[in-house]
XYZ file of C-alpha atoms in Angstrom:
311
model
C 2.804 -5.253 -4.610
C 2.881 -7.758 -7.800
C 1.863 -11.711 -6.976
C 5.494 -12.329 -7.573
C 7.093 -9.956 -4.988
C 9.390 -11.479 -2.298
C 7.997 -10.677 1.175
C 9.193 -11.005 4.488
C 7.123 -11.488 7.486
C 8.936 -10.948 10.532
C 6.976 -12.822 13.587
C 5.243 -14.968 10.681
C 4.395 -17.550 13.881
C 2.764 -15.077 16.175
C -0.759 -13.932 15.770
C -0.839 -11.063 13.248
C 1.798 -12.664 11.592
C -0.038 -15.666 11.133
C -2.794 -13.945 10.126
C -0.748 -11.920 7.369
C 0.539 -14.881 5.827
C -3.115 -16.792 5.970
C -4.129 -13.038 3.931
C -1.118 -12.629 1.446
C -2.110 -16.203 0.281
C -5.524 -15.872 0.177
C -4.419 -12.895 -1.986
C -2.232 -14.739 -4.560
C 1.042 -14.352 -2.897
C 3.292 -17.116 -2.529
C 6.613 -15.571 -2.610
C 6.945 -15.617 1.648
C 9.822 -15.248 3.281
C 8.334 -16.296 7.157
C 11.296 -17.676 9.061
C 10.847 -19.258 12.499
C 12.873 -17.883 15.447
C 15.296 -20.979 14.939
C 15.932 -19.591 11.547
C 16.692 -15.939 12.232
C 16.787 -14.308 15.680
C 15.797 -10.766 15.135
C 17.670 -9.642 17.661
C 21.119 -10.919 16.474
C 22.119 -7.954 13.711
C 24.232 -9.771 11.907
C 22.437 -12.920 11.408
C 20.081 -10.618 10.157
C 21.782 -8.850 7.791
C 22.876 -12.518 6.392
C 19.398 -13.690 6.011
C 18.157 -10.168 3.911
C 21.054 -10.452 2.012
C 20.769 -13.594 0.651
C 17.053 -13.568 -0.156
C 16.585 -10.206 -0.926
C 12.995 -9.455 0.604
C 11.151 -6.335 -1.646
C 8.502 -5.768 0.852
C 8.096 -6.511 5.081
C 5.809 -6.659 7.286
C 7.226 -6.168 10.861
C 4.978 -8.241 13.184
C 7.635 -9.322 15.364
C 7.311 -7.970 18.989
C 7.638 -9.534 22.771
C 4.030 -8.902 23.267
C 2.076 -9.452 26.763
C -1.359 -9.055 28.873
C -0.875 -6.529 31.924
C 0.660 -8.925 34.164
C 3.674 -9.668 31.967
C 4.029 -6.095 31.223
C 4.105 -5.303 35.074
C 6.584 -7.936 35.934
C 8.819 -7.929 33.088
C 9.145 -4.146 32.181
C 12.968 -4.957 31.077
C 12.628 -7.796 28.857
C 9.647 -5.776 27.082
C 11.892 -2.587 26.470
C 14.858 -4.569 25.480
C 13.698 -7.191 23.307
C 11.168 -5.279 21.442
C 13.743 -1.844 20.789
C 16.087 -4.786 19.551
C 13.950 -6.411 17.093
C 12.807 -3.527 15.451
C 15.774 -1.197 15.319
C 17.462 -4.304 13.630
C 14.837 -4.991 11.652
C 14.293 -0.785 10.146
C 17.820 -0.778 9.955
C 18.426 -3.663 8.107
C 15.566 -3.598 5.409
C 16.872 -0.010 4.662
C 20.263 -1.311 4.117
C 19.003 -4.087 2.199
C 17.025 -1.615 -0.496
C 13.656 -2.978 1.120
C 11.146 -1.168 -1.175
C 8.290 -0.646 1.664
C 8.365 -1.267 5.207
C 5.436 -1.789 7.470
C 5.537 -1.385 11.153
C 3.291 -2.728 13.288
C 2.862 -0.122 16.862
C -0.151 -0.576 19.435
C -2.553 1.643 21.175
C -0.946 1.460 23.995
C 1.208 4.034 22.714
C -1.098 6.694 23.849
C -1.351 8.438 26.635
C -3.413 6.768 29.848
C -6.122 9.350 29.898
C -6.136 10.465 25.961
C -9.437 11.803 24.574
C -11.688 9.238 23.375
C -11.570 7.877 20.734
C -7.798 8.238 20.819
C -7.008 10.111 17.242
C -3.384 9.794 15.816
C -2.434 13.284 17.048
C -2.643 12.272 20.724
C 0.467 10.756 20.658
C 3.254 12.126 23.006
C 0.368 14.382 24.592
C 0.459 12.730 28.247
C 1.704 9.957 30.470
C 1.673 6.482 29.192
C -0.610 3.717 31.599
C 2.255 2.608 33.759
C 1.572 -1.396 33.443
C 3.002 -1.326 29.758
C 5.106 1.907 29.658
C 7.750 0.286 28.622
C 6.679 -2.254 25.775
C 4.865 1.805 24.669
C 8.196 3.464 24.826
C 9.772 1.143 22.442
C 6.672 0.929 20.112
C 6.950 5.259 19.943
C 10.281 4.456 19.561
C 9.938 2.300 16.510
C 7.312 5.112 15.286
C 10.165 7.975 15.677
C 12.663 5.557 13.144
C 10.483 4.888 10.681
C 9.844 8.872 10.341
C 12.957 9.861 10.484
C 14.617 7.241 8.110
C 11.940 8.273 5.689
C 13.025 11.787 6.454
C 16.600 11.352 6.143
C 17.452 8.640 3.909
C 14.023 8.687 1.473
C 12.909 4.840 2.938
C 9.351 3.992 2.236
C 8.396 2.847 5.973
C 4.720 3.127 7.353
C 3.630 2.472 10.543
C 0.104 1.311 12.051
C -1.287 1.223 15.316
C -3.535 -1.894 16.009
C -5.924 -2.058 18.842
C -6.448 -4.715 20.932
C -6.110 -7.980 18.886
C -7.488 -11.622 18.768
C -7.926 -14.359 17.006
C -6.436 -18.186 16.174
C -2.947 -18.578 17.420
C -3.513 -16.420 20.360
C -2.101 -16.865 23.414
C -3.836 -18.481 25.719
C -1.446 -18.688 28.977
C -3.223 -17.436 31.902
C -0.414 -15.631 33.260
C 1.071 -13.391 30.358
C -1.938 -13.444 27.730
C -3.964 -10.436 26.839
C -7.707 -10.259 28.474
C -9.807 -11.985 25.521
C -8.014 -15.133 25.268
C -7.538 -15.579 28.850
C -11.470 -15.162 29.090
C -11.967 -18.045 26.926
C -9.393 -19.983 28.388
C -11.271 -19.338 31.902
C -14.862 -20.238 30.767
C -13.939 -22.751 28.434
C -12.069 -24.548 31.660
C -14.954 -23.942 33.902
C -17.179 -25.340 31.610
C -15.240 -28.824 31.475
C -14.622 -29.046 35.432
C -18.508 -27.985 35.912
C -17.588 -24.519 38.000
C -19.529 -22.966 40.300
C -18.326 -19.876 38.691
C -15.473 -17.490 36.654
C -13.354 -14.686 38.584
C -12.380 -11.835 36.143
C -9.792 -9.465 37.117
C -11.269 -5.890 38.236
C -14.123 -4.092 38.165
C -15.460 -5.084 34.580
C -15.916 -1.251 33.676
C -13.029 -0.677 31.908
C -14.077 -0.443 27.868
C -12.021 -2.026 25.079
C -12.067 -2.255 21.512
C -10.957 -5.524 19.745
C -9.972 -6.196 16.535
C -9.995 -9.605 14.480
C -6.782 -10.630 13.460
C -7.231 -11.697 9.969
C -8.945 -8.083 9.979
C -6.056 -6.509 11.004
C -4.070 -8.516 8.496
C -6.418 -7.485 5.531
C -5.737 -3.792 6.504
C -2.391 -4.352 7.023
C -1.880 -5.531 3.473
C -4.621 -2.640 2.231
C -2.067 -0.133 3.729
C 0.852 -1.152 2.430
C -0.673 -1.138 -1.084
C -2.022 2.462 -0.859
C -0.812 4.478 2.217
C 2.711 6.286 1.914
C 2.403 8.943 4.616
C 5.013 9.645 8.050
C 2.202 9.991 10.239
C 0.644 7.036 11.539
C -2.740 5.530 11.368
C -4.821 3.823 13.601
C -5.871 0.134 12.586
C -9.412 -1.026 14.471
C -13.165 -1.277 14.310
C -14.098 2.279 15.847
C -16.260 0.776 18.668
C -15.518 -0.588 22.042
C -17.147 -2.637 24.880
C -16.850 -2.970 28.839
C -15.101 -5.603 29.708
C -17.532 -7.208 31.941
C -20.126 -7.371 28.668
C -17.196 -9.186 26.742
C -16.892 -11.568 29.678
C -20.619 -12.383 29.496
C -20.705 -12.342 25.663
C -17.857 -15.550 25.889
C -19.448 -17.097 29.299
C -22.720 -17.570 25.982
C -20.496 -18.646 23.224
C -18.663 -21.139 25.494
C -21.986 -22.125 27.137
C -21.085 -21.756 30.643
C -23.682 -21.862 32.610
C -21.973 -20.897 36.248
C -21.482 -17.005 37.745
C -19.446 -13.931 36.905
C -17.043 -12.849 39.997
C -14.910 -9.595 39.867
C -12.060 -9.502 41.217
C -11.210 -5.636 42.145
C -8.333 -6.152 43.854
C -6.740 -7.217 40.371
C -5.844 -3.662 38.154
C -8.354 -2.702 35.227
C -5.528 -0.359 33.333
C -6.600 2.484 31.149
C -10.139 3.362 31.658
C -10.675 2.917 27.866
C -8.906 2.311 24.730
C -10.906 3.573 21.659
C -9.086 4.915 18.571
C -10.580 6.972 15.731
C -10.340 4.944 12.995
C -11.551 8.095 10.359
C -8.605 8.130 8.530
C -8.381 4.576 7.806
C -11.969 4.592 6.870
C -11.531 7.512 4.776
C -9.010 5.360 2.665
C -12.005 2.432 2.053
C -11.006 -0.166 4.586
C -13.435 -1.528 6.885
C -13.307 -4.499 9.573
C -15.447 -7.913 8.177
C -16.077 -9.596 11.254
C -18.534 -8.340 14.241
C -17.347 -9.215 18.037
C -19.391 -11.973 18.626
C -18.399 -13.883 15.343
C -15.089 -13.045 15.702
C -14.865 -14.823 19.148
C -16.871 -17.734 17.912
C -14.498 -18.789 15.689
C -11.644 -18.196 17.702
C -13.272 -20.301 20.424
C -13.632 -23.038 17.759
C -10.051 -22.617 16.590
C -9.329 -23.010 20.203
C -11.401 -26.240 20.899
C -9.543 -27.444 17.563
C -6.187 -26.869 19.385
C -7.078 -28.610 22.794
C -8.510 -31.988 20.358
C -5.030 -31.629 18.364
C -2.240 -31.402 21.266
C-alpha cells in the first residue's frame, strides 16, 4: 500500500479498528476512510454501495462485527448470526463491486472446532463441532471465510482473511454482562479495589487456558498481512502461548493492586477447554507480537483508569 492510498476501515470505532487506524497513522497513512455507524450502517446494502462509490476506497480492512463475551453469545445467538452474516456479505460484496484492490477479513478462533488439537493449526477448520456458546457468531465468521475464497476463486478479488485470538486492549468493552473475560476482569478488580472488597468471584473453574493478543499487535499484523500475504487459506493472527484463566485473574488482581480473595464460581460455564492457535505460518512470514501479557494489561488498565477520570 502507498502513503497515499484511500483506505477504509469498517468498525474504525471498535477495538481492532481503533487499533488499525492508531497503526496506519503511526505508519504514514492519512488517507482513512473510518465512518461511524451514523455515517454508514453496514448492514443497509445500498447505503453502502453509495458510500464506496463516492469515495472510492483502494484497500479495507473489515473489522466490523457484533462481537460478545460467552454470555451475549448464549443469549443472543440470533442477533450474532444475523448481524454479523449481514455486515460482511455486504461489505465482500460491495468492495468487489467497487474494484477494491485488497480486502482483509477479520475471522476469530472461535471458528474452530470445541475440542481441536492444540495449538489449533489453520487446517482444523470444519474438522468438528463448534463450542455451542458462540456457534453462531462461528458460523457466520466460516461463513465470511468461505466468500472471500470463493470470490477470489471465481471473480479473481484479492481478499485475505485472518483469524485473531482472543483480543484486548484500549477501547475494550468493559460491560459486565456482554464483554469478553479480560476486560471484565479488570472491570471486577478495579471495582473491588475502590469499594474495599472482601473479595472477586470469577466465573468457573479458572482451568480453562487462553491466549490473548494485544490489539495494536493485532493491528500491526493486520497491516503486515495485507502488505505481503495473498493466499485463500487463512492464517492465524496471535502470540503462540496461552495461560489459565485463573493465573490471568491473579496476574490483574497485582496490576490493579487488589489486595482481597479470588472466588470461583463453577456453576458459571468455562467454554472450550483451551484456545491456542499455531501461529507458524505467520511467524514464518517475519511478524511477531511486541507486547508481553503483563504489559499489555498494564496499559490497558491505565487506558481504562484514563476513561473512568474522563466520563
Amino acid at each position: 500500500m502507498d502513503r497515499s492510498a484511500k483506505i477504509l476501515v469498517a468498525g474504525a470505532r471498535g477495538l481492532v479498528g481503533g487499533a488499525i487506524v492508531r497503526q496506519l497513522r503511526a505508519q504514514g497513512f492519512e488517507n482513512l476512510l473510518t465512518p461511524f455507524r451514523a455515517e454508514l450502517d453496514l448492514t443497509d446494502r445500498a447505503a453502502l454501495d453509495a458510500y464506496l462509490a463516492q469515495h472510492k476506497p483502494q484497500f479495507v480492512f473489515d473489522a466490523a462485527a457484533k462481537v460478545g463475551g460467552i454470555q451475549a453469545n448464549n443469549q443472543f445467538p440470533g442477533d450474532f448470526i444475523r448481524d454479523n452474516l449481514l455486515i460482511q456479505t455486504n461489505l465482500i460484496d460491495a468492495s468487489y463491486r467497487a474494484g477494491v484492490e485488497k480486502f482483509v477479513f477479520l475471522g476469530s478462533s472461535c471458528i474452530y472446532p470445541k475440542f481441536a488439537p492444540q495449538p489449533m493449526k489453520e487446517e482444523h477448520l470444519l474438522t468438528g463441532i463448534l463450542e455451542p456458546t458462540n456457534s453462531a457468531y462461528a458460523v457466520a465468521k466460516i461463513a465470511g471465510i468461505e466468500m472471500v475464497k470463493s470470490y477470489r476463486r471465481q471473480f479473481g478479488f484479492k481478499g485475505i482473511s485472518l483469524m485473531p485470538t482472543n483480543l484486548y486492549g484500549p477501547g475494550d468493552n468493559y460491560d459486565l454482562n456482554n464483554s469478553h473475560v479480560l476486560p471484565a476482569l479488570i472491570r471486577k478488580f478495579h471495582e473491588a479495589k475502590q469499594s474495599h472488597a472482601r473479595e472477586v468471584v470469577i466465573w468457573g473453574t479458572g482451568t480453562p487456558r487462553r491466549e490473548f493478543l494485544h490489539c495494536d499487535d493485532l493491528a500491526d499484523a493486520t497491516i503486515f498481512l495485507m502488505q505481503t500475504y495473498d493466499s485463500d487459506e487463512i492464517i492465524n493472527v496471535g502470540v503462540g502461548e496461552d495461560i489459565a484463566i485463573g493465573a490471568v485473574a491473579q496476574m490483574i488482581k497485582e496490576i490493579v493492586g487488589f489486595d482481597g480473595a479470588l472466588v470461583q464460581d463453577t456453576s458459571k460455564p468455562d467454554g472450550t477447554p483451551r484456545k491456542l492457535l499455531d501461529v507458524s505460518r505467520l511467524t514464518a512470514l517475519g511478524w511477531r507480537p511486541k507486547l508481553s501479557l503483563r504489559e499489555g494489561i498494564t496499559q490497558t488498565y491505565a487506558a481504562y483508569q484514563a476513561t473512568l477520570a474522563a466520563a
